[in-house]
Coordinates of C-alpha atoms in Angstrom, one line a residue:
Chain A
X812 CA 62.8 -23.7 -30.6
X813 CA 63.0 -27.1 -32.2
X814 CA 59.8 -28.1 -34.2
X815 CA 58.5 -31.3 -32.9
X816 CA 58.7 -34.6 -34.5
X817 CA 55.3 -35.7 -34.0
X818 CA 53.3 -32.7 -33.6
X819 CA 53.1 -30.4 -36.7
X820 CA 57.0 -30.3 -37.3
X821 CA 56.5 -32.2 -40.8
X822 CA 54.4 -29.4 -42.4
X823 CA 56.9 -27.0 -41.6
X824 CA 59.8 -29.4 -42.9
X825 CA 58.0 -29.8 -46.1
X826 CA 57.6 -25.9 -46.8
X827 CA 61.0 -25.5 -45.9
X828 CA 62.3 -28.0 -48.4
X829 CA 60.0 -26.6 -51.2
X830 CA 61.0 -23.0 -50.5
X831 CA 64.8 -24.0 -50.3
X832 CA 64.5 -26.1 -53.5
X833 CA 62.8 -23.3 -55.5
X834 CA 65.4 -20.9 -54.0
X835 CA 68.3 -23.1 -55.0
X836 CA 66.9 -23.5 -58.8
X837 CA 66.7 -19.7 -59.0
X838 CA 70.2 -19.3 -57.5
X839 CA 71.5 -21.7 -59.9
X840 CA 69.8 -19.9 -62.7
X841 CA 71.0 -16.6 -61.8
X842 CA 74.5 -17.9 -61.4
X843 CA 74.3 -19.2 -64.8
X844 CA 72.8 -15.9 -66.3
X845 CA 75.2 -13.4 -64.6
X846 CA 78.7 -12.8 -65.7
X847 CA 81.0 -10.6 -67.9
X848 CA 78.7 -11.6 -70.6
X849 CA 75.2 -11.5 -69.4
X850 CA 72.5 -14.0 -71.0
X851 CA 68.9 -13.7 -70.4
X852 CA 67.1 -16.2 -68.0
X853 CA 64.9 -17.2 -70.9
X854 CA 68.1 -18.3 -73.0
X855 CA 69.5 -20.0 -70.1
X856 CA 66.5 -22.1 -69.7
X857 CA 66.3 -23.0 -73.2
X858 CA 70.1 -23.6 -73.5
X859 CA 69.9 -26.2 -70.7
X860 CA 66.8 -28.0 -72.1
X861 CA 68.4 -28.0 -75.5
X862 CA 71.4 -29.7 -74.1
X863 CA 69.1 -32.2 -72.0
X864 CA 67.5 -32.9 -75.6
X865 CA 64.2 -31.8 -74.3
X866 CA 63.6 -28.9 -76.7
X867 CA 65.3 -27.7 -80.0
X868 CA 65.0 -24.2 -79.7
X869 CA 67.2 -21.9 -81.8
X870 CA 70.0 -20.4 -79.2
X871 CA 73.3 -18.8 -80.3
X872 CA 75.7 -21.8 -80.2
X873 CA 78.2 -19.3 -78.2
X874 CA 75.6 -18.6 -75.6
X875 CA 74.5 -22.3 -75.3
X876 CA 78.2 -23.3 -75.0
X877 CA 78.8 -20.6 -72.3
X878 CA 75.6 -21.6 -70.4
X879 CA 76.4 -25.3 -70.6
X880 CA 79.9 -25.8 -70.6
X881 CA 81.1 -22.9 -68.3
X882 CA 78.6 -21.5 -66.1
X883 CA 76.1 -24.3 -65.3
X884 CA 78.9 -26.8 -64.2
X885 CA 80.4 -24.2 -62.2
X886 CA 77.2 -23.3 -60.4
X887 CA 76.3 -27.0 -59.7
X888 CA 79.9 -27.6 -58.3
X889 CA 79.5 -24.4 -56.1
X890 CA 76.1 -25.9 -54.9
X891 CA 77.8 -29.4 -54.2
X892 CA 80.6 -28.0 -52.3
X893 CA 78.5 -25.9 -50.2
X894 CA 76.2 -28.7 -49.3
X895 CA 79.2 -31.0 -48.6
X896 CA 81.0 -28.3 -46.3
X897 CA 77.8 -27.6 -44.7
X898 CA 77.1 -31.4 -43.6
X899 CA 80.7 -31.9 -42.6
X900 CA 80.4 -28.9 -40.2
X901 CA 77.2 -30.3 -38.8
X902 CA 78.6 -33.7 -38.2
X903 CA 81.8 -32.6 -36.5
X904 CA 80.0 -30.1 -34.3
X905 CA 78.0 -33.0 -33.2
X906 CA 81.1 -35.5 -32.9
X907 CA 83.4 -32.9 -31.4
X908 CA 80.5 -31.4 -29.2
X909 CA 82.0 -28.0 -30.2
X910 CA 79.8 -25.3 -31.9
X911 CA 83.0 -24.1 -33.2
X912 CA 84.0 -27.2 -35.2
X913 CA 84.1 -26.8 -38.8
X914 CA 85.4 -29.2 -41.9
X915 CA 88.9 -27.9 -41.6
X916 CA 89.3 -28.5 -37.8
X917 CA 90.9 -31.9 -38.6
X918 CA 93.7 -30.4 -40.5
X919 CA 92.6 -31.1 -43.8
X920 CA 92.8 -27.7 -45.5
X921 CA 96.2 -27.3 -44.1
X922 CA 97.4 -30.7 -45.5
X923 CA 95.7 -30.0 -48.8
X924 CA 97.5 -26.6 -49.1
X925 CA 100.7 -28.4 -48.5
X926 CA 99.8 -30.8 -51.1
X927 CA 99.0 -28.0 -53.7
X928 CA 102.2 -26.0 -52.9
X929 CA 104.4 -29.3 -53.5
X930 CA 102.9 -29.3 -56.9
X931 CA 102.8 -25.6 -57.4
X932 CA 106.1 -24.7 -56.1
X933 CA 108.1 -27.7 -56.1
X934 CA 106.6 -28.9 -59.3
X935 CA 105.9 -32.5 -58.3
X936 CA 103.9 -33.8 -61.2
X937 CA 102.6 -31.2 -63.7
X938 CA 99.1 -29.8 -64.8
X939 CA 95.9 -29.1 -63.0
X940 CA 94.8 -32.9 -62.4
X941 CA 98.0 -33.5 -60.3
X942 CA 97.3 -30.1 -58.4
X943 CA 93.9 -31.6 -57.1
X944 CA 95.8 -35.0 -56.6
X945 CA 98.5 -33.3 -54.6
X946 CA 96.1 -31.4 -52.5
X947 CA 94.0 -34.7 -51.9
X948 CA 97.0 -36.5 -51.1
X949 CA 98.0 -33.6 -48.5
X950 CA 94.7 -33.5 -47.1
X951 CA 94.5 -37.4 -46.3
X952 CA 98.1 -37.1 -44.9
X953 CA 96.8 -34.6 -42.4
X954 CA 93.8 -36.6 -41.6
X955 CA 96.1 -39.6 -40.9
X956 CA 98.3 -37.7 -38.5
X957 CA 94.9 -36.5 -36.5
X958 CA 93.7 -39.8 -36.5
X959 CA 97.2 -41.4 -35.3
X960 CA 97.6 -38.6 -32.7
X961 CA 94.1 -39.3 -31.5
X962 CA 94.2 -42.9 -31.3
X963 CA 92.1 -43.6 -34.2
X964 CA 89.8 -40.7 -33.3
X965 CA 88.7 -42.5 -30.2
X966 CA 90.0 -40.8 -27.4
X967 CA 87.6 -37.9 -26.9
X968 CA 86.5 -34.7 -28.6
X969 CA 89.2 -32.4 -27.0
X970 CA 92.1 -34.6 -27.9
X971 CA 90.9 -34.9 -31.4
X972 CA 90.6 -31.1 -31.5
X973 CA 94.0 -30.7 -30.2
X974 CA 95.3 -33.1 -32.8
X975 CA 93.6 -31.2 -35.4
X976 CA 95.4 -28.0 -34.2
X977 CA 98.8 -29.7 -34.1
X978 CA 98.3 -31.1 -37.7
X979 CA 97.2 -27.6 -39.0
X980 CA 100.2 -25.9 -37.4
X981 CA 102.6 -28.4 -38.8
X982 CA 101.1 -28.2 -42.3
X983 CA 100.8 -24.5 -42.4
X984 CA 104.4 -24.4 -41.4
X985 CA 105.3 -26.7 -44.3
X986 CA 103.5 -24.8 -46.5
X987 CA 105.1 -21.4 -45.5
X988 CA 108.6 -22.7 -45.5
X989 CA 108.1 -24.4 -49.0
X990 CA 106.9 -21.0 -50.3
X991 CA 109.5 -18.9 -48.8
X992 CA 112.5 -21.1 -49.6
X993 CA 111.4 -22.2 -53.0
X994 CA 108.8 -20.0 -54.5
X995 CA 108.9 -16.8 -56.4
X996 CA 106.7 -13.9 -56.1
X997 CA 104.2 -15.4 -58.9
X998 CA 104.0 -18.6 -57.3
X999 CA 103.3 -17.3 -53.8
X1000 CA 100.6 -15.4 -55.5
X1001 CA 99.1 -18.6 -57.2
X1002 CA 99.1 -20.4 -53.9
X1003 CA 97.4 -17.7 -52.2
X1004 CA 94.7 -17.5 -54.6
X1005 CA 94.3 -21.2 -54.7
X1006 CA 93.9 -21.3 -50.9
X1007 CA 91.1 -18.7 -50.9
X1008 CA 89.2 -20.8 -53.3
X1009 CA 87.9 -20.4 -56.7
X1010 CA 85.2 -22.1 -59.0
X1011 CA 87.1 -21.0 -62.1
X1012 CA 88.0 -24.0 -64.2
X1013 CA 85.6 -26.7 -62.8
X1014 CA 83.8 -28.5 -65.5
X1015 CA 81.3 -31.6 -65.8
X1016 CA 83.8 -34.4 -64.8
X1017 CA 84.3 -32.4 -61.5
X1018 CA 80.7 -32.2 -61.0
X1019 CA 80.3 -36.0 -61.4
X1020 CA 82.9 -37.0 -59.2
X1021 CA 81.6 -34.5 -56.6
X1022 CA 78.0 -35.5 -56.9
X1023 CA 79.0 -39.1 -56.4
X1024 CA 80.9 -38.3 -53.2
X1025 CA 78.5 -36.0 -51.6
X1026 CA 75.4 -38.4 -52.4
X1027 CA 77.2 -41.4 -50.9
X1028 CA 78.2 -39.1 -47.8
X1029 CA 74.7 -37.9 -47.2
X1030 CA 73.4 -41.4 -47.4
X1031 CA 75.9 -42.7 -44.9
X1032 CA 75.3 -39.9 -42.5
X1033 CA 71.7 -40.0 -42.7
X1034 CA 71.9 -43.6 -41.9
X1035 CA 73.9 -42.6 -38.8
X1036 CA 71.7 -39.7 -38.0
X1037 CA 70.1 -41.1 -35.0
X1038 CA 73.5 -42.2 -33.6
X1039 CA 74.6 -38.6 -34.0
X1040 CA 71.7 -37.3 -32.0
X1041 CA 72.8 -39.7 -29.2
X1042 CA 76.1 -37.8 -28.8
X1043 CA 74.3 -34.7 -27.5
X1044 CA 75.5 -35.4 -24.0
X1045 CA 79.0 -36.9 -24.8
X1046 CA 80.4 -40.2 -25.9
X1047 CA 80.0 -42.2 -22.8
X1048 CA 76.1 -41.1 -22.8
X1049 CA 75.9 -42.4 -26.5
X1050 CA 77.5 -45.6 -25.6
X1051 CA 74.8 -46.0 -22.9
X1052 CA 72.1 -45.6 -25.4
X1053 CA 73.5 -48.5 -27.7
X1054 CA 75.6 -46.4 -30.0
X1055 CA 78.9 -48.3 -31.0
X1056 CA 80.8 -45.1 -30.2
X1057 CA 84.3 -46.1 -31.5
X1058 CA 83.0 -47.4 -35.0
X1059 CA 80.7 -44.6 -35.6
X1060 CA 83.3 -41.7 -34.8
X1061 CA 85.8 -43.5 -37.1
X1062 CA 83.3 -43.9 -40.1
X1063 CA 81.9 -40.4 -39.6
X1064 CA 85.5 -38.8 -39.4
X1065 CA 86.3 -40.9 -42.3
X1066 CA 83.5 -39.5 -44.6
X1067 CA 83.9 -36.0 -43.4
X1068 CA 87.8 -36.3 -44.4
X1069 CA 86.9 -37.8 -47.8
X1070 CA 84.3 -35.2 -48.5
X1071 CA 86.4 -32.2 -47.3
X1072 CA 89.4 -33.3 -49.2
X1073 CA 87.6 -33.9 -52.3
X1074 CA 86.1 -30.4 -52.1
X1075 CA 89.3 -28.8 -51.1
X1076 CA 91.4 -30.4 -53.8
X1077 CA 88.6 -29.1 -56.5
X1078 CA 87.9 -25.5 -55.3
X1079 CA 90.3 -24.6 -52.6
X1080 CA 89.9 -24.1 -48.9
X1081 CA 86.6 -22.2 -48.6
X1082 CA 86.1 -21.3 -45.1
X1083 CA 83.2 -20.3 -42.9
X1084 CA 80.3 -22.4 -44.8
X1085 CA 81.0 -25.3 -42.8
X1086 CA 80.9 -23.4 -39.6
X1087 CA 78.0 -20.8 -40.2
X1088 CA 75.4 -22.9 -42.3
X1089 CA 74.8 -25.8 -39.4
X1090 CA 74.1 -23.0 -37.1
X1091 CA 71.7 -21.5 -39.3
X1092 CA 70.0 -24.7 -40.2
X1093 CA 69.7 -25.7 -36.8
X1094 CA 67.8 -22.6 -36.0
X1095 CA 65.3 -23.3 -38.8
X1096 CA 65.0 -27.3 -38.2
X1097 CA 66.2 -28.0 -34.9
X1098 CA 68.9 -30.1 -33.6
X1099 CA 67.8 -33.6 -34.8
X1100 CA 70.2 -34.9 -37.5
X1101 CA 67.9 -36.8 -39.6
X1102 CA 66.4 -33.3 -40.8
X1103 CA 69.6 -31.3 -40.0
X1104 CA 71.8 -32.9 -42.4
X1105 CA 69.5 -32.5 -45.5
X1106 CA 68.7 -28.8 -44.2
X1107 CA 72.6 -28.2 -44.1
X1108 CA 73.0 -29.6 -47.6
X1109 CA 70.3 -27.4 -49.1
X1110 CA 71.1 -24.1 -47.2
X1111 CA 74.9 -24.7 -47.8
X1112 CA 74.3 -25.0 -51.6
X1113 CA 72.0 -21.8 -51.7
X1114 CA 74.6 -19.9 -49.6
X1115 CA 77.7 -21.0 -51.9
X1116 CA 75.8 -20.5 -55.3
X1117 CA 75.1 -16.9 -54.0
X1118 CA 78.5 -16.2 -52.7
X1119 CA 79.8 -17.1 -56.1
X1120 CA 77.5 -15.0 -57.8
X1121 CA 78.9 -12.2 -55.3
X1122 CA 82.3 -13.1 -56.0
X1123 CA 81.8 -12.4 -59.7
X1124 CA 79.9 -9.0 -59.4
X1125 CA 81.5 -7.1 -56.6
X1126 CA 84.3 -6.2 -58.4
X1127 CA 83.9 -5.5 -62.1
X1128 CA 86.3 -7.4 -64.6
X1129 CA 87.6 -9.6 -61.9
X1130 CA 86.7 -12.4 -59.7
X1131 CA 87.1 -12.0 -55.9
X1132 CA 88.3 -15.2 -54.1
X1133 CA 85.2 -17.0 -53.0
X1134 CA 86.7 -17.5 -49.6
X1135 CA 86.9 -13.8 -49.2
X1136 CA 83.1 -13.4 -49.9
X1137 CA 82.0 -16.6 -47.4
X1138 CA 84.1 -15.1 -44.8
X1139 CA 82.8 -11.4 -45.3
X1140 CA 79.3 -12.8 -44.9
X1141 CA 80.7 -15.5 -42.3
X1142 CA 82.2 -13.4 -40.0
X1143 CA 79.3 -11.0 -39.0
X1144 CA 77.0 -14.1 -38.5
X1145 CA 80.0 -15.8 -36.4
X1146 CA 80.0 -12.8 -34.2
X1147 CA 76.2 -13.1 -33.8
X1148 CA 76.7 -16.7 -32.7
X1149 CA 79.5 -16.0 -30.3
X1150 CA 77.2 -13.1 -28.9
X1151 CA 74.3 -15.5 -28.4
X1152 CA 76.5 -18.3 -27.0
X1153 CA 78.0 -16.1 -24.3
X1154 CA 77.7 -17.7 -20.8
X1155 CA 74.1 -17.2 -19.5
X1156 CA 74.9 -16.8 -15.8
Chain B
X898 CA 66.7 -59.7 -14.4
X899 CA 69.8 -60.8 -12.2
X900 CA 73.2 -59.3 -12.4
X901 CA 76.3 -61.4 -11.5
X902 CA 80.0 -60.1 -11.7
X903 CA 82.7 -62.4 -11.3
X904 CA 86.1 -61.4 -10.2
X905 CA 86.2 -58.1 -12.1
X906 CA 89.6 -56.2 -12.4
X907 CA 90.2 -52.9 -14.1
X908 CA 92.8 -50.3 -14.1
X909 CA 94.4 -47.5 -15.9
X910 CA 98.1 -47.9 -16.7
X911 CA 99.7 -49.7 -13.6
X912 CA 96.8 -48.4 -11.1
X913 CA 94.4 -50.9 -10.1
X914 CA 91.0 -49.1 -9.9
X915 CA 88.7 -52.2 -9.4
X916 CA 90.2 -55.2 -7.8
X917 CA 88.7 -58.7 -7.8
X918 CA 85.0 -57.7 -7.4
X919 CA 82.4 -60.3 -7.5
X920 CA 78.6 -59.6 -6.6
X921 CA 75.2 -60.7 -7.2
X922 CA 72.3 -58.7 -7.6
X923 CA 68.9 -60.5 -7.7
X924 CA 66.0 -59.7 -10.0
X925 CA 64.1 -56.7 -8.8
X926 CA 66.4 -56.0 -6.0
X927 CA 68.0 -52.5 -5.4
X928 CA 71.6 -52.8 -4.5
X929 CA 73.4 -49.8 -3.1
X930 CA 77.2 -49.1 -3.7
X931 CA 78.8 -47.0 -1.2
X932 CA 82.4 -46.2 -0.5
X933 CA 84.7 -43.1 0.1
X934 CA 86.0 -40.9 -2.7
X935 CA 87.9 -42.9 -5.1
X936 CA 87.0 -46.2 -3.9
X937 CA 86.3 -47.3 -7.4
X938 CA 82.2 -47.0 -7.4
X939 CA 81.8 -45.2 -10.7
X940 CA 84.3 -47.4 -12.4
X941 CA 82.4 -50.8 -11.2
X942 CA 79.2 -49.4 -12.3
X943 CA 80.8 -48.6 -15.7
X944 CA 82.1 -52.2 -15.9
X945 CA 78.7 -53.7 -14.7
X946 CA 76.9 -51.7 -17.4
X947 CA 79.1 -52.6 -20.1
X948 CA 80.6 -49.2 -20.6
X949 CA 83.9 -50.5 -20.1
X950 CA 85.6 -53.8 -20.6
X951 CA 87.1 -55.4 -17.4
X952 CA 90.8 -56.5 -18.0
X953 CA 89.8 -59.7 -16.5
X954 CA 86.6 -61.2 -15.3
X955 CA 83.1 -61.1 -16.7
X956 CA 79.6 -59.8 -16.1
X957 CA 76.5 -61.7 -16.8
X958 CA 73.1 -60.1 -17.1
X959 CA 70.4 -62.6 -17.0
X960 CA 72.7 -65.3 -17.3
X961 CA 74.2 -63.9 -20.6
X962 CA 77.9 -62.6 -20.9
X963 CA 77.5 -59.0 -21.8
X964 CA 80.7 -59.1 -23.9
X965 CA 79.0 -61.3 -26.2
X966 CA 76.1 -59.0 -26.7
X967 CA 76.1 -55.8 -29.2
X968 CA 75.9 -52.4 -27.8
X969 CA 72.6 -51.8 -29.0
X970 CA 71.0 -55.2 -27.8
X971 CA 72.4 -54.5 -24.4
X972 CA 71.1 -51.0 -24.2
X973 CA 67.6 -52.2 -24.8
X974 CA 67.8 -54.0 -21.4
X975 CA 70.2 -51.9 -19.6
X976 CA 70.2 -48.2 -18.7
X977 CA 72.7 -46.1 -17.3
X978 CA 72.4 -42.7 -15.6
X979 CA 75.5 -40.6 -15.4
X980 CA 76.5 -38.3 -12.5
X981 CA 76.1 -35.2 -14.3
X982 CA 75.8 -34.3 -18.0
X983 CA 75.7 -31.3 -20.1
X984 CA 75.4 -30.3 -23.6
X985 CA 75.8 -27.0 -25.6
X986 CA 73.0 -27.9 -28.0
X987 CA 69.8 -26.2 -27.8
X988 CA 67.5 -29.2 -27.0
X989 CA 64.0 -29.6 -25.3
X990 CA 63.2 -31.8 -22.4
X991 CA 61.1 -34.2 -24.6
X992 CA 64.0 -34.1 -27.1
X993 CA 66.3 -35.6 -24.6
X994 CA 64.0 -38.1 -23.2
X995 CA 63.1 -39.2 -26.7
X996 CA 66.8 -40.0 -27.1
X997 CA 66.2 -43.0 -24.7
X998 CA 64.1 -44.7 -27.4
X999 CA 67.4 -44.7 -29.5
X1000 CA 68.2 -48.4 -29.1
X1001 CA 64.7 -49.5 -29.9
X1002 CA 64.5 -47.7 -33.3
X1003 CA 66.1 -48.4 -36.7
X1004 CA 67.9 -45.8 -38.8
X1005 CA 64.9 -44.5 -40.6
X1006 CA 61.9 -45.9 -38.5
X1007 CA 59.3 -43.3 -37.8
X1008 CA 58.1 -42.3 -34.5
X1009 CA 55.7 -44.8 -33.0
X1010 CA 53.0 -45.0 -30.6
X1011 CA 54.7 -47.2 -28.2
X1012 CA 57.6 -44.7 -28.4
X1013 CA 55.2 -41.9 -27.6
X1014 CA 53.7 -43.8 -24.7
X1015 CA 57.1 -44.7 -23.1
X1016 CA 58.3 -41.3 -23.3
X1017 CA 54.9 -39.8 -21.9
X1018 CA 55.0 -42.2 -19.0
X1019 CA 58.7 -41.8 -18.2
X1020 CA 58.3 -37.8 -17.9
X1021 CA 55.1 -38.5 -15.8
X1022 CA 57.0 -40.7 -13.4
X1023 CA 59.6 -37.8 -12.7
X1024 CA 57.0 -35.2 -12.7
X1025 CA 58.4 -33.2 -15.7
X1026 CA 55.6 -33.8 -18.1
X1027 CA 54.3 -30.3 -17.8
X1028 CA 57.7 -29.1 -18.8
X1029 CA 58.3 -31.1 -21.8
X1030 CA 58.5 -28.3 -24.4
X1031 CA 61.0 -26.4 -22.0
X1032 CA 64.7 -25.8 -23.2
X1033 CA 67.0 -28.2 -21.4
X1034 CA 69.6 -25.6 -21.0
X1035 CA 67.1 -23.6 -18.7
X1036 CA 66.5 -26.3 -16.3
X1037 CA 68.2 -26.5 -12.8
X1038 CA 70.6 -29.2 -11.8
X1039 CA 68.0 -31.2 -10.0
X1040 CA 65.5 -31.0 -13.0
X1041 CA 68.1 -31.9 -15.4
X1042 CA 68.8 -35.1 -13.2
X1043 CA 65.0 -36.0 -13.2
X1044 CA 65.0 -35.5 -17.1
X1045 CA 68.0 -38.0 -17.6
X1046 CA 66.3 -40.5 -15.3
X1047 CA 63.1 -40.2 -17.4
X1048 CA 65.3 -40.7 -20.3
X1049 CA 66.5 -43.9 -18.8
X1050 CA 63.0 -44.9 -18.0
X1051 CA 61.9 -44.4 -21.8
X1052 CA 64.8 -46.8 -22.6
X1053 CA 62.3 -49.6 -21.0
X1054 CA 65.2 -51.3 -19.4
X1055 CA 65.2 -54.2 -16.9
X1056 CA 68.5 -53.2 -15.2
X1057 CA 69.3 -49.6 -14.4
X1058 CA 72.7 -48.4 -13.2
X1059 CA 72.6 -45.0 -11.6
X1060 CA 75.8 -43.1 -10.6
X1061 CA 74.8 -40.8 -7.7
X1062 CA 71.7 -39.8 -9.0
X1063 CA 70.7 -37.7 -6.2
X1064 CA 73.5 -35.3 -6.7
X1065 CA 72.2 -31.8 -7.1
X1066 CA 68.6 -32.8 -5.7
X1067 CA 66.9 -31.3 -2.9
X1068 CA 66.0 -33.6 -0.1
X1069 CA 62.4 -34.0 -1.2
X1070 CA 63.5 -35.2 -4.8
X1071 CA 66.2 -37.3 -3.3
X1072 CA 63.7 -39.2 -1.5
X1073 CA 61.4 -39.0 -4.4
X1074 CA 64.0 -40.5 -6.9
X1075 CA 65.2 -43.1 -4.6
X1076 CA 61.7 -44.4 -3.6
X1077 CA 61.0 -44.6 -7.4
X1078 CA 64.0 -46.5 -8.1
X1079 CA 63.2 -48.8 -5.2
X1080 CA 59.5 -49.2 -6.2
X1081 CA 60.3 -49.8 -10.2
X1082 CA 59.8 -53.3 -11.1
X1083 CA 63.4 -53.5 -12.2
X1084 CA 66.8 -54.6 -11.1
X1085 CA 68.9 -51.4 -10.0
X1086 CA 72.4 -50.7 -8.7
X1087 CA 72.9 -47.3 -7.2
X1088 CA 76.0 -45.8 -6.2
X1089 CA 75.3 -43.4 -3.3
X1090 CA 77.1 -41.1 -1.1
X1091 CA 74.6 -40.4 1.5
X1092 CA 74.6 -43.4 3.9
X1093 CA 71.1 -42.8 5.5
X1094 CA 69.5 -42.6 2.2
X1095 CA 71.5 -45.9 1.3
X1096 CA 70.0 -47.5 4.3
X1097 CA 66.5 -46.2 3.8
X1098 CA 66.2 -47.5 0.2
X1099 CA 68.5 -50.3 -0.6
X1100 CA 68.0 -53.7 -0.2
X1101 CA 71.4 -54.8 0.2
X1102 CA 74.6 -52.7 0.4
X1103 CA 78.2 -53.2 -1.2
X1104 CA 80.8 -51.1 0.7
X1105 CA 83.8 -50.5 -1.6
X1106 CA 87.2 -49.6 -0.4
X1107 CA 90.2 -49.2 -2.6
X1108 CA 88.5 -51.0 -5.4
X1109 CA 87.6 -54.1 -3.6
X1110 CA 84.4 -55.2 -1.8
X1111 CA 84.9 -54.7 2.0
X1112 CA 81.6 -56.0 3.0
X1113 CA 78.4 -56.8 1.6
X1114 CA 74.7 -57.4 3.0
X1115 CA 71.7 -55.8 4.4
X1116 CA 71.8 -52.3 5.7
X1117 CA 71.8 -53.7 9.2
X1118 CA 74.8 -55.9 8.7
X1119 CA 76.9 -53.6 6.7
X1120 CA 76.3 -50.2 8.4
X1121 CA 78.1 -50.7 11.6
X1122 CA 80.3 -48.5 13.8
X1123 CA 83.5 -50.5 13.0
X1124 CA 82.7 -50.3 9.1
X1125 CA 82.0 -46.5 9.3
X1126 CA 85.4 -46.0 11.0
X1127 CA 87.5 -48.3 9.0
X1128 CA 86.2 -47.3 5.7
X1129 CA 84.8 -43.8 5.9
X1130 CA 87.1 -42.7 9.0
X1131 CA 84.3 -41.2 10.8
X1132 CA 83.2 -42.0 14.2
X1133 CA 79.3 -42.4 14.3
X1134 CA 76.5 -43.9 16.1
X1135 CA 74.3 -46.5 14.7
X1136 CA 70.7 -47.1 15.9
X1137 CA 67.7 -48.2 14.5
X1138 CA 65.2 -45.6 13.0
X1139 CA 61.8 -45.6 14.6
X1140 CA 60.3 -44.5 11.2
X1141 CA 61.4 -47.4 8.7
X1142 CA 63.3 -49.6 11.1
X1143 CA 66.6 -49.5 9.1
X1144 CA 70.0 -48.2 10.5
X1145 CA 70.2 -44.6 11.2
X1146 CA 73.4 -43.0 11.4
X1147 CA 74.6 -40.0 13.5
X1148 CA 78.1 -38.7 13.0
X1149 CA 79.9 -37.4 15.8
X1150 CA 81.5 -34.2 15.4
X1151 CA 84.7 -35.0 17.4

């Protein structure tokens, strides 16, 4: 049951915020400590404060470098990616009025994979920067197609979902076509691995870029949170409540597409976070978006950091693709949602 | 507030749905909109409420062309109650009624005393105050309808448009809702199917046929045998009810 805005809901929200901030800090610390080369939590803490210039403690340079340059940036990017995907999921579930909507419903991940495949297999451009750029371009091409097919995303939720399905099918087919006609076995493996998502190789510049995009998106979406609430009973009902429906839809679809495309181009298409986390967050803080969106961001961040830890410790000496881990956790949760959402009568 | 429509035309593709409708609603008046299925009642209501733009013609509310007013400013004056609504989101009754305050609140404004009063009064008005914490999903069709009317009231409108608000309601609540709409100190336009209820509760009635106004006036002048035969294709007897001295229609089964 939703907590009441005016009657005692604030205390619960504050408690939730504090708790989740602490949990997130611990998750990031553990993510930094755990790996093939284990580092104590104390050393982790000192390395970070050293780098921030707060302390001058003696830490082995190799450990400090691993903590700061490899693992902390990776953990923070994971947190931001989780936050961003969960927010996108919540927004799309509200706009499309569909509990099964998720960030990739607009065809963004399919487009990104086509873009990535163009780079990996066809060799358009070279190096990892252009892989990200290719994925980003592909993602936005897919979004543009969806926007075109659904009249600028203004012709109703089901129309938009169908346009997304069509775009996903088209771009998935293009990806398969390119891989089967031009790729070799190793390239196919690379593509597959990239599609399932990986935080390996992310560094501080990725973090800075993603931080900017996530913060800007969160501010825009929080600004429109009240309008999102008004979509509860559909587009026309929102219009009757004074919401400029067409403009809000277009802006929010644009923001989610930008956010998803940025994340996908950085770490691959990590599924299920955007589907599962909004439902969990709604269960905790209720359906109103001014508190749901921040809650999604925090829960998504924690979920993703923990999933990243799991992906590194499940199999010794190798990293399981992060998308496999999120799906292994996500699918049972999804089954519960389906079971709970079955028709009541 | 008065509502004035001038020569409204609206259609989808080549099919005209609203054809040259002009009408005037006086401040405080309750206007009934009746007509057979597909006569354009719902479409006309949406044009009047500014939810759709007419192809030609204009709507003025209190002397102001609504095409010139922003959505948000308009919805502080005008509320619209849809025929039937649904959601998959798990919301409570009070959550839904609170949505009615949306046009009165800025993006981050807190919940004010005035907001709370409007919501409480609106819930009282439709007799749902004791159910404020109940999940919307568990309400019956009629209760949902009342909650939506409460939401419209929380909007504190001066004009209210209702699209068949008595659908799903039992006869007690049909009469209750329409009496409330009539007694409210605001201008309202109500699309109705039940001709006797329209006769009982509307000051004036507009009869639509194929998107155009067939006849408009008080229930006495509009609800005649001839109109019922030509527009609704029924044969009926119309006499004056001894209870409320409005026309009372009895339908012939032949």
